[in-house]
Coordinates of C-alpha atoms (C1' of nucleotides) in Angstrom, one line a residue:
Chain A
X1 CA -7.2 56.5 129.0
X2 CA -7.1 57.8 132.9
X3 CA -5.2 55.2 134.9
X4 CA -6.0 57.4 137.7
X5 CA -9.4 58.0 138.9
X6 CA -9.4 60.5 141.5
X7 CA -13.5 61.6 141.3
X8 CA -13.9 58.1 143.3
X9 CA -11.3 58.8 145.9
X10 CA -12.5 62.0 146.9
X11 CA -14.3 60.9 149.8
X12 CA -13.1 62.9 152.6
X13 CA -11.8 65.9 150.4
X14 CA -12.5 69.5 152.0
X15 CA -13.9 70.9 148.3
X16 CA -12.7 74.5 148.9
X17 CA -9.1 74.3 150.0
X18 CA -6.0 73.1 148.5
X19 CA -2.3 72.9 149.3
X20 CA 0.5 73.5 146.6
X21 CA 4.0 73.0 146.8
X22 CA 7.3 74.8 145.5
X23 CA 10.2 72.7 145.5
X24 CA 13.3 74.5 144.8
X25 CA 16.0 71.9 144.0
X26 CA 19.5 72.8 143.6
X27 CA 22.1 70.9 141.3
X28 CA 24.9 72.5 142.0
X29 CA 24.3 75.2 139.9
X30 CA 21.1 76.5 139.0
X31 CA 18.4 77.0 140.8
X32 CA 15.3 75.1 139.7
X33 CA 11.3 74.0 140.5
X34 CA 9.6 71.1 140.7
X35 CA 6.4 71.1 137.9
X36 CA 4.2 68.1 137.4
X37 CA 2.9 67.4 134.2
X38 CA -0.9 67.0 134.2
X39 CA -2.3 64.1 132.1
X40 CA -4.7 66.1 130.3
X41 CA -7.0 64.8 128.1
X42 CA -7.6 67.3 126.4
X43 CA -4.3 69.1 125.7
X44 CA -4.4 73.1 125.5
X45 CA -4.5 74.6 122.0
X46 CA -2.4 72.4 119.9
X47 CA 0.8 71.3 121.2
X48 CA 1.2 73.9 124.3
X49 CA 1.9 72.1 127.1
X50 CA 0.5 73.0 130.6
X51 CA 2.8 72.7 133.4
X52 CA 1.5 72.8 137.8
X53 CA 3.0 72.5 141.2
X54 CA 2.5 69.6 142.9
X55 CA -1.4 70.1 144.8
X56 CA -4.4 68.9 145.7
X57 CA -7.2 69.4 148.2
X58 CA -6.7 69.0 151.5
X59 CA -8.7 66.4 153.5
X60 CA -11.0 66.8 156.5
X61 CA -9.3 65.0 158.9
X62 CA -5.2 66.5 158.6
X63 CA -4.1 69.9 159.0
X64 CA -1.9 72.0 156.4
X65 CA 1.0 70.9 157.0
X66 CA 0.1 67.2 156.8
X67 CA -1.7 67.6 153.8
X68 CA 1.5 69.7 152.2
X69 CA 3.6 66.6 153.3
X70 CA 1.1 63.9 151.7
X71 CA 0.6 65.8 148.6
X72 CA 4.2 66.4 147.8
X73 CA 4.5 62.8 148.7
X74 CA 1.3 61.5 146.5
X75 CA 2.3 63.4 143.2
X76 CA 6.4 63.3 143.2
X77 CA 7.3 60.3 145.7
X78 CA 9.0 62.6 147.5
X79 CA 9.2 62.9 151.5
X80 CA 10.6 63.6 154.9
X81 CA 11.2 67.0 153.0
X82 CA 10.9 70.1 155.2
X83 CA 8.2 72.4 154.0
X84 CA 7.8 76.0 155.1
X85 CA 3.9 77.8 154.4
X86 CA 4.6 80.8 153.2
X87 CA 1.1 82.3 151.6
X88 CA -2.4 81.6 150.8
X89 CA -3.7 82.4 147.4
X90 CA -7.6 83.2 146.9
X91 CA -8.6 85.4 144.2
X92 CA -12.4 83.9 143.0
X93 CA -11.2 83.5 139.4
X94 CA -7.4 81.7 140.3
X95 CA -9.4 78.8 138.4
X96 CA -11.3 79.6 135.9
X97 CA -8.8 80.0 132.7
X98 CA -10.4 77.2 130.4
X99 CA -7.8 74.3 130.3
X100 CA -7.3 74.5 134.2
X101 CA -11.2 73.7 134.4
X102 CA -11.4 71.5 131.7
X103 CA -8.5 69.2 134.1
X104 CA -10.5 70.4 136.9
X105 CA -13.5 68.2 135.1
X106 CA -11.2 65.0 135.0
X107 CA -10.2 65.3 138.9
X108 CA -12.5 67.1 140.9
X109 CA -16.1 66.0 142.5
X110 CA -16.5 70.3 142.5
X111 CA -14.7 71.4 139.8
X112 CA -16.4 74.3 139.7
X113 CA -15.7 74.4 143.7
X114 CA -13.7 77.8 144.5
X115 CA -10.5 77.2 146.2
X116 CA -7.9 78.8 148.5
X117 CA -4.8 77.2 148.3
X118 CA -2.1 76.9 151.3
X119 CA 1.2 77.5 150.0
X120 CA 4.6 75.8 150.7
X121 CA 8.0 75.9 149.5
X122 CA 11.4 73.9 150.3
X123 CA 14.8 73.5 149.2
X124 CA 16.5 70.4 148.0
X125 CA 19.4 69.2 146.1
X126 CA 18.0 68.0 143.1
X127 CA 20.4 65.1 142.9
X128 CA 19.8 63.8 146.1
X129 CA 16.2 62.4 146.0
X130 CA 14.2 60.3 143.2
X131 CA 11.0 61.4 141.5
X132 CA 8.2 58.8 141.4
X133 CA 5.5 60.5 139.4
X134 CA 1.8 59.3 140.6
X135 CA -2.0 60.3 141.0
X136 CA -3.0 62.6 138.3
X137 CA 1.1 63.6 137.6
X138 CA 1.8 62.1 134.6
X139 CA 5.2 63.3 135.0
X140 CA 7.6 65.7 138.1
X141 CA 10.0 67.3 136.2
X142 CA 12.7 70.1 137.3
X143 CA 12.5 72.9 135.8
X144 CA 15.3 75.8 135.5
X145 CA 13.6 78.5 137.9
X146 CA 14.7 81.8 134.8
X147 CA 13.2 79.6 132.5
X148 CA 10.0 78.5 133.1
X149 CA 7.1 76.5 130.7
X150 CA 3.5 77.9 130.7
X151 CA 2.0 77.3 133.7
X152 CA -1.8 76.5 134.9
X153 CA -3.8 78.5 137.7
X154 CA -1.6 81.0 139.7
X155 CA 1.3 78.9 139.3
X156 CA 3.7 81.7 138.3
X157 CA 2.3 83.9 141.1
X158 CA 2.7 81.2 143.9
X159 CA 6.0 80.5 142.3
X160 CA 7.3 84.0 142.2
X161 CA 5.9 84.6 145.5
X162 CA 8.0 81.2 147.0
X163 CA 10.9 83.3 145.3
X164 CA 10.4 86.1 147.0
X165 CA 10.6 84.7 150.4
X166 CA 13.5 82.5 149.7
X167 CA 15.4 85.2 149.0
X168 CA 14.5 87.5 151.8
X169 CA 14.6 84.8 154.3
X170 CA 18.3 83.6 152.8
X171 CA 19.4 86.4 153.6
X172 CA 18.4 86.9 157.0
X173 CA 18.5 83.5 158.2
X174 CA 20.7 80.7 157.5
X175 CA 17.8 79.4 155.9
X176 CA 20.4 77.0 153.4
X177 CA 20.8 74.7 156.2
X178 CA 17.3 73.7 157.3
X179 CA 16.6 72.6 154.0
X180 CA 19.9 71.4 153.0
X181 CA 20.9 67.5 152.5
X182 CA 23.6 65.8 155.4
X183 CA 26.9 66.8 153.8
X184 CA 28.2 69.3 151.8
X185 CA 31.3 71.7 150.9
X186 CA 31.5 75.2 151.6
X187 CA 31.8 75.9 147.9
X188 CA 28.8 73.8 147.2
X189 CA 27.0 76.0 149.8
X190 CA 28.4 79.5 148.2
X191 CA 26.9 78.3 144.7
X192 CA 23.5 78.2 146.6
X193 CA 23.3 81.2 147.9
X194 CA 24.4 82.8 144.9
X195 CA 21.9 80.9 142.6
X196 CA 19.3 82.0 145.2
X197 CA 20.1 85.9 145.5
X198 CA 21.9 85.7 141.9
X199 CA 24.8 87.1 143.3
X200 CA 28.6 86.7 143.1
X201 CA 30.2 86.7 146.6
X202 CA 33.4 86.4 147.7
X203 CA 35.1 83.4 148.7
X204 CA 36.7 84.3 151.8
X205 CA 34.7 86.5 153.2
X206 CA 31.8 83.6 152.3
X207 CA 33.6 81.1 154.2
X208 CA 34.6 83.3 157.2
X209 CA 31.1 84.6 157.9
X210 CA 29.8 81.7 156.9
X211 CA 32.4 79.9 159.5
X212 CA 31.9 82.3 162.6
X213 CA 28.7 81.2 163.2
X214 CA 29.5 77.9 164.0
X215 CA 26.9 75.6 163.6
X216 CA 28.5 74.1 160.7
X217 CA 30.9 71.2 161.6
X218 CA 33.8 70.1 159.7
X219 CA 33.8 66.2 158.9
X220 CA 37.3 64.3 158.2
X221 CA 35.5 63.3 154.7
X222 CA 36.5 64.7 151.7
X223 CA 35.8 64.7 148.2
X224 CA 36.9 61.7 146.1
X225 CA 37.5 61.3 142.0
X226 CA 37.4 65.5 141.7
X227 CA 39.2 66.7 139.6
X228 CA 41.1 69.6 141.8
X229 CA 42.1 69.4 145.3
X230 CA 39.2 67.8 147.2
X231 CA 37.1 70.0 149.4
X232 CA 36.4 69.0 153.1
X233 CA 32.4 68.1 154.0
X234 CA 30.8 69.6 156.5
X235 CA 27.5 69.0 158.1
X236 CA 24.9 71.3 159.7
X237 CA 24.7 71.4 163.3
X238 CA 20.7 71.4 164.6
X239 CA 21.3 72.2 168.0
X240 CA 24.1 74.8 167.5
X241 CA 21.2 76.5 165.0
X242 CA 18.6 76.8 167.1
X243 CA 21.0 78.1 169.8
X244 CA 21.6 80.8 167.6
X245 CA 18.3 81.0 166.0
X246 CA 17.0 81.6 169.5
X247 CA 19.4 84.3 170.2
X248 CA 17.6 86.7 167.9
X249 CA 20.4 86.5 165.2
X250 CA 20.6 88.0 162.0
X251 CA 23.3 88.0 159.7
X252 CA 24.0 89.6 155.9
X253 CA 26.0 87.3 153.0
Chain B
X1 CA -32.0 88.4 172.5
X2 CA -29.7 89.0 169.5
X3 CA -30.0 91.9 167.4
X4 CA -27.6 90.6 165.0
X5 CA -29.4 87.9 162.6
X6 CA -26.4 86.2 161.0
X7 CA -27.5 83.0 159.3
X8 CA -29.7 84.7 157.3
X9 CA -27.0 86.6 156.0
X10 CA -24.9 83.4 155.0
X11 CA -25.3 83.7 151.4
X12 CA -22.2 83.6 149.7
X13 CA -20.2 82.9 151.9
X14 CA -17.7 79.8 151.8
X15 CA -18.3 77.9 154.7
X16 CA -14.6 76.1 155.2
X17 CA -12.4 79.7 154.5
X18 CA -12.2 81.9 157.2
X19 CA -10.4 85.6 157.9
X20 CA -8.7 86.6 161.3
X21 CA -7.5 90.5 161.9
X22 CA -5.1 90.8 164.3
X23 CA -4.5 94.3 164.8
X24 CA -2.1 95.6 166.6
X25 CA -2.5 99.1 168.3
X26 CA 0.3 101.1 169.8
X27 CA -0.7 103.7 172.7
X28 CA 2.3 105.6 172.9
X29 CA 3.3 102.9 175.4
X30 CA 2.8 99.6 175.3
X31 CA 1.8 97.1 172.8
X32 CA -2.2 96.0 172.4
X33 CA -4.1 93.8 170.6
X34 CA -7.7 94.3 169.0
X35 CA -9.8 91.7 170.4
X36 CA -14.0 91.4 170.1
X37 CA -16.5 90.6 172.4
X38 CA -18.6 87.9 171.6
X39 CA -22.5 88.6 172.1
X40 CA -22.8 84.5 173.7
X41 CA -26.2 83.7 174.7
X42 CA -25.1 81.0 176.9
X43 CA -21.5 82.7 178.4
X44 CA -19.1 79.9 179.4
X45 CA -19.0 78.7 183.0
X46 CA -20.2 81.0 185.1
X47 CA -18.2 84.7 184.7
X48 CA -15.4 84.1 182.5
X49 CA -15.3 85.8 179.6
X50 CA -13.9 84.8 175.9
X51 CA -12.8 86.7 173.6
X52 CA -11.8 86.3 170.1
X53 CA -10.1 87.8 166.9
X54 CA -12.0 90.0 165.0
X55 CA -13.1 87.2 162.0
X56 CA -15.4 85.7 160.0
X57 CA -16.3 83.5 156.6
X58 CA -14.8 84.7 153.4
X59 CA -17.4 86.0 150.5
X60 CA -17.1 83.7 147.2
X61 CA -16.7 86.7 145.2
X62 CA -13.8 88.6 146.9
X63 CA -10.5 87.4 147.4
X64 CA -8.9 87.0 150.3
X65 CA -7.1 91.0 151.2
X66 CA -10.8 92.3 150.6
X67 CA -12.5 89.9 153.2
X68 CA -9.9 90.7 156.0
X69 CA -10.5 94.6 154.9
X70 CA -14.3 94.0 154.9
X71 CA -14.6 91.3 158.2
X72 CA -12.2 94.1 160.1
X73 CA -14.8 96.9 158.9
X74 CA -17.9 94.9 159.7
X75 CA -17.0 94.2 163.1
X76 CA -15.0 96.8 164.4
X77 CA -15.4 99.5 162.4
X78 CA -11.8 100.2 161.4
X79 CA -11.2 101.4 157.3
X80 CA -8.4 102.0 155.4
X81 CA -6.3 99.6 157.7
X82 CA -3.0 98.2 155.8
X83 CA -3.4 94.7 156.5
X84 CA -0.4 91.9 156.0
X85 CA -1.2 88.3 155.6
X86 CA 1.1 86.3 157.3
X87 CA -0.3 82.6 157.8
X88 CA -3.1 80.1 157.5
X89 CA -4.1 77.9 160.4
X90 CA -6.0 74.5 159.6
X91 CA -5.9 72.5 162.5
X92 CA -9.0 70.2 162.1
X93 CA -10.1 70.6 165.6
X94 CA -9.2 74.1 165.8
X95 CA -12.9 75.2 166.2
X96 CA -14.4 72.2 168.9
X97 CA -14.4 73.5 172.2
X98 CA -17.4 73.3 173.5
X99 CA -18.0 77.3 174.0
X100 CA -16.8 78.1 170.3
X101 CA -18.4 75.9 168.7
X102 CA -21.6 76.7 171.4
X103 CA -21.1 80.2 169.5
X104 CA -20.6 79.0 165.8
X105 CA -24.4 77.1 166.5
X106 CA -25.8 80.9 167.0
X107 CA -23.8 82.5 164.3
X108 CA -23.5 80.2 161.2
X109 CA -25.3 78.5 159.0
X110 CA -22.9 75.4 159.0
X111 CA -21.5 75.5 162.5
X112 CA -20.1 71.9 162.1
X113 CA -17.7 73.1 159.1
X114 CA -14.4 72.5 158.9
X115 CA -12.5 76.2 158.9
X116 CA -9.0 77.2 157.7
X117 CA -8.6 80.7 158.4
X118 CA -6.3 83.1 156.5
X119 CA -4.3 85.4 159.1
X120 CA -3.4 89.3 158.4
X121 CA -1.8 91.9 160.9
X122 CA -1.5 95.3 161.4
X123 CA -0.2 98.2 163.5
X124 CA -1.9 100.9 163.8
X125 CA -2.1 104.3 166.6
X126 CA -4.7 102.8 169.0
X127 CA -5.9 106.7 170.0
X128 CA -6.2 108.1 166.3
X129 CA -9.3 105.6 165.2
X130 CA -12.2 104.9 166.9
X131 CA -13.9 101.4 166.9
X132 CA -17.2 100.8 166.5
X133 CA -18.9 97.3 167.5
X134 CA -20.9 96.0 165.4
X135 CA -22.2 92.7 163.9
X136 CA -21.7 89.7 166.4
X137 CA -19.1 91.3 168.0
X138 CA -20.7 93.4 171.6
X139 CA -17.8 95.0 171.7
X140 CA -14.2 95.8 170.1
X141 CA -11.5 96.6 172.9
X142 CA -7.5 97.0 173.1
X143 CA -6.4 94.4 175.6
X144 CA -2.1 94.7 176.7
X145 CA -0.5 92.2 174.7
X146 CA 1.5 91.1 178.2
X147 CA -2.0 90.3 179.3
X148 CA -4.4 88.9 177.3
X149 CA -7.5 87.5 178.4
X150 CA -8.9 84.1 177.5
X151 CA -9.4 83.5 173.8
X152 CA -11.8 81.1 171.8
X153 CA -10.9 79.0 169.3
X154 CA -7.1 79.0 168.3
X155 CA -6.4 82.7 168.3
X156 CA -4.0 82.7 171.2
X157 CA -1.4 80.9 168.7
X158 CA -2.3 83.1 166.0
X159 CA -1.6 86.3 168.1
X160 CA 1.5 84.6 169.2
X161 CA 2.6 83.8 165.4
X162 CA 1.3 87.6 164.2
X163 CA 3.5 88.9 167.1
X164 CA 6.8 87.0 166.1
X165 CA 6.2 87.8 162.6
X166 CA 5.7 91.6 163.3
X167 CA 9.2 91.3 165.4
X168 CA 11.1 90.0 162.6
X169 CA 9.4 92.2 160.2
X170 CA 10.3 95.2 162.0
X171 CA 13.5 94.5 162.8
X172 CA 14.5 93.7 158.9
X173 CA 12.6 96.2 156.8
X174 CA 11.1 99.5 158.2
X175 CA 7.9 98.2 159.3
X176 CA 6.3 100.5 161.4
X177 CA 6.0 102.8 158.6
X178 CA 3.7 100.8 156.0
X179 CA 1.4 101.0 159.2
X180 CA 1.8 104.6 161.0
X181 CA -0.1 107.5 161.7
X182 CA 0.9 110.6 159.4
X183 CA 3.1 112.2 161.3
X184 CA 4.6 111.3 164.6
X185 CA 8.2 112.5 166.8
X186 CA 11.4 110.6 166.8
X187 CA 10.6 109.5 170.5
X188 CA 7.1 107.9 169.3
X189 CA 8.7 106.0 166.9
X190 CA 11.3 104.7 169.2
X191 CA 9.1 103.5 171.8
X192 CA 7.1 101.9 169.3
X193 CA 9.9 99.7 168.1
X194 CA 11.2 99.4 171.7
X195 CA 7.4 97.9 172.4
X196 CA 7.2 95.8 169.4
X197 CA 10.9 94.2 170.2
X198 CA 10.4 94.3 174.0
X199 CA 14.2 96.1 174.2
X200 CA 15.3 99.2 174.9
X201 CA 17.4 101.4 172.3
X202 CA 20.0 103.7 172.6
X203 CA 18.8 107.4 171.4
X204 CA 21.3 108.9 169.6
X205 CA 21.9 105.9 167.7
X206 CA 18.1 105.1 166.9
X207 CA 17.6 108.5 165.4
X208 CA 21.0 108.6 163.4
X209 CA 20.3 104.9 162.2
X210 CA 16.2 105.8 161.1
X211 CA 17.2 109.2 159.6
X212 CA 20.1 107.6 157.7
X213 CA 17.5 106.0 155.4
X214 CA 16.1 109.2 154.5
X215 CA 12.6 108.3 153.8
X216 CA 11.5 110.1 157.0
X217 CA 10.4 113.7 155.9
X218 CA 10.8 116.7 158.8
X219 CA 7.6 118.7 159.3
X220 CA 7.9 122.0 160.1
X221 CA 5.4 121.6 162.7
X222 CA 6.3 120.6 166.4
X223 CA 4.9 119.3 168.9
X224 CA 2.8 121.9 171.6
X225 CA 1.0 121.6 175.0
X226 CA 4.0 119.1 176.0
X227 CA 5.7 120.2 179.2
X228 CA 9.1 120.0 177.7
X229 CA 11.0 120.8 174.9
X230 CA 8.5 120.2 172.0
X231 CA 9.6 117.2 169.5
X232 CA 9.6 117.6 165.6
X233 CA 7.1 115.6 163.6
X234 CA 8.1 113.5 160.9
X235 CA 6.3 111.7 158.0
X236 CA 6.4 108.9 156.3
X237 CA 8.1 109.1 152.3
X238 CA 6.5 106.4 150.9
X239 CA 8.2 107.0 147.5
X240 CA 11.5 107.4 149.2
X241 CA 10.6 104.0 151.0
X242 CA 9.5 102.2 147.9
X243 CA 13.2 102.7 146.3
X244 CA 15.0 101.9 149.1
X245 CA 13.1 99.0 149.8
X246 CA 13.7 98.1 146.2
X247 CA 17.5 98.1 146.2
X248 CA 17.1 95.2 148.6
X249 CA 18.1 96.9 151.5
X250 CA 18.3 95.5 155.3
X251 CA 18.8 96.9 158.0
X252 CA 18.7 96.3 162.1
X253 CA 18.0 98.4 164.7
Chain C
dA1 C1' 52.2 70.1 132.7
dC2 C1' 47.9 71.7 133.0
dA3 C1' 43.2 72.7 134.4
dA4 C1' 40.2 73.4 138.2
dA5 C1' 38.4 74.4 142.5
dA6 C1' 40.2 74.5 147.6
dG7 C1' 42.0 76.9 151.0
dT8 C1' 44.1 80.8 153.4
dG9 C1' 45.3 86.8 155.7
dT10 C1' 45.7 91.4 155.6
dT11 C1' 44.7 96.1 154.9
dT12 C1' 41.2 99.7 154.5
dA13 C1' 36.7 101.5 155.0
dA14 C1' 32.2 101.5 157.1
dT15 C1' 29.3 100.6 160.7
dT16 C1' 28.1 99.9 165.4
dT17 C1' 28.4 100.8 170.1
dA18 C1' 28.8 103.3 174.3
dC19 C1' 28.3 107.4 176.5
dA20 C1' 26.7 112.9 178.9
dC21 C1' 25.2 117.3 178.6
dC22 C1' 22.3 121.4 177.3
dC23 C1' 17.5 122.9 175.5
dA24 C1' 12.7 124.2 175.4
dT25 C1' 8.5 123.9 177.5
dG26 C1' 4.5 123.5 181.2
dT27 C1' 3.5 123.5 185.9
Chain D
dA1 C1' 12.9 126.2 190.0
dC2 C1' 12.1 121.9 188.6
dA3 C1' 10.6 118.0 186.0
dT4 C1' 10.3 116.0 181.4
dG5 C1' 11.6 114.4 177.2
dG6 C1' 14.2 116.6 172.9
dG7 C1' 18.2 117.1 170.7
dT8 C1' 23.2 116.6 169.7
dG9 C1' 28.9 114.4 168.7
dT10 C1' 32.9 111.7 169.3
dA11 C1' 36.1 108.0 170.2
dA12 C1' 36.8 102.9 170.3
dA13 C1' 35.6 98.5 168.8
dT14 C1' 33.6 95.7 165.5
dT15 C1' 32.4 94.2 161.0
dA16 C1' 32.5 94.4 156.0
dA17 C1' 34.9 94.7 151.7
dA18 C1' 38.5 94.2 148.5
dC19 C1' 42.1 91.6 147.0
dA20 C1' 46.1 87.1 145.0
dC21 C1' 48.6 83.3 145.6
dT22 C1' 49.7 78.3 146.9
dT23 C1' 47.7 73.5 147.3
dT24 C1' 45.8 69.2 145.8
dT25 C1' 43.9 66.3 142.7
dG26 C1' 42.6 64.1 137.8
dT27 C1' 43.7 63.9 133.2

DNA sequence: ACAAAAGTGTTTAATTTACACCCATGT
DNA sequence: ACATGGGTGTAAATTAAACACTTTTGT
């Protein structure tokens, strides 16, 4: 029934304190979240399915930010993504709704273990990486972020709160481009920020301000097979970033 | 030798989820941070003296806001204190030099445990609460943020990463509000920000800008015993705040 | 030819910056 | 009388906001 066994692999396993993800991923036009699908054997009252973020318990010998990296990688297949904590989450009863400790009972050593979990959150285009569902995922599934299944634990709290800071640090920093794939057109990047801050803006004052602060560089690519005049790529320049980063920017969309 | 009895008080707490306070206190001047002195039977080599961040173990039956409230109250004797959370630092080794973890054998139960410890901040008038030592901490005492003494375990990096987040804080939402005195002049709250951002600011155009948002109230009372003309006192309008910080508002000094 | 998104400037309003003098009080 | 920080306005420069048409491509 489980392929996966995790009680045997928990060996090293700090029993107390867990990472969880929020992937955001973009597809060009709605904003979503990556959910995993928990192989429960024991499925919630009837037909209800019970959707999580991507976590698991940290072990003893990595610290957070290793453990966000190998969990994300261990439940999705994803990695080299950049992850950004953003909150810990620790109220005594974040597990105790009965069919998150009844899938606590399939996975954990402690299920009845309390546990803090370490936040993280990112931003990817959807299209651009593959999900491999593994270890207790049955499935990684995007999800559109206004429309979102049940979830277990604090899910919808962690979520919201990944929101929240997505938002507020969008608009402050150019926060697109750290977690934004190679290539991209301006447009592409104008749909972001408006599915992130759920906002129209305007073209050309978008591209102007968006231009002025110059670490975005222009490529000769263009679009091919489009439909409408083809829009140049650009690319996101690191160095030029953290030039201005370190120059105490700030800047409004 | 040591008043303080600690591993007998152990029970309940988690012994791999830790909370560190680090409050900031504001003179009038310059910038301080609250550190403790820690009661060490055997002090490290010869004269040198560590300090640390007010913190300790988490209780399994509160959440995370009420163990910084109560492990700030327990050692230094600070209440009511609005505290922010702003990170979690896991480093596995974060705890093993020799003199910490000499001082974890006195004080806990599992001195060996692995820790991740939940950070919060504050800012508060360093002259309008007194602190009272108590617990394993010998002392409580403001120490110049310029100059900071030696600090056990990795609280020099969570200091540093509390004082970059108070500096983006303050300089995109009205932060030294949430976590001033009751009333205080135009000219306190200046220097306050001037400390916190380590610039200086033009007057005029600090106190057009701050009144602009209108959730500053003038008190009729001023200012006496000051050998020059005597400042109005503001207050905080926390309802006025909460609206304006509502409508997603920015702002930059 | 048409649909669809790319690309491009200007005018007006709002905001930011720089800057200097008189005021009220205690000593 | 003097030293100290409080309190005030204006002009110039910068930035933000509103707004419409031509271009290039695929079908």
């Amino acid at each position: 029934m489980t392929p996966f066994t995790p009680k045997l692999t928990e060996a090293g396993l700090n029993p107390n304190v867990s990472v969880d993800c929020v992937i955001f991923g973009f597809d060009g036009e709605r904003l979503k979240v990556l959910l995993i699908d928990r192989d429960q054997v024991i499925s919630a009252k009837g037909d209800e399915k019970i959707y999580a973020l991507p976590g698991n318990l940290i072990k003893e010998d990595e610290n957070l930010d290793e453990a966000a990296e190998r969990v994300l990688f261990e439940l999705t297949g994803l990695e080299d993504i950049f992850l950004e904590q953003f909150g810990s989450f620790g109220d005594p009863k974040r597990l105790t709704k009965e069919h998150d400790s009844q899938w606590l009972k399939q996975i954990r050593a402690h299920p009845e273990a309390r546990v803090i979990t370490v936040a993280y959150y990112s931003l990817i285009r959807a299209d651009q990486y593959e999900l491999h569902a593994s270890g207790f995922a049955k499935d990684a599934i995007w999800h559109d972020i206004e429309e979102l299944p049940p979830l277990g634990f604090d899910h919808s709290e962690i979520i919201e709160s990944a929101l929240k800071e997505l938002k507020f640090k969008s608009k402050y920093q150019p926060i697109g481009f750290e977690l934004l794939p190679e290539k991209f057109t301006l447009g592409q990047l104008q749909k972001l920020y408006e599915a992130i801050l759920n906002i129209e803006l305007d073209k050309r004052n978008f591209r102007r301000k968006i231009l002025k602060m110059s670490f975005l560089t222009p490529l000769k690519e263009k679009q091919i097979g489009v439909p409408h005049k083809p829009a140049r790529y650009y690319t996101f320049d690191r160095d030029k970033y953290q030039s201005y980063k370190s120059q105490d920017f700030y800047f409004t969309l």
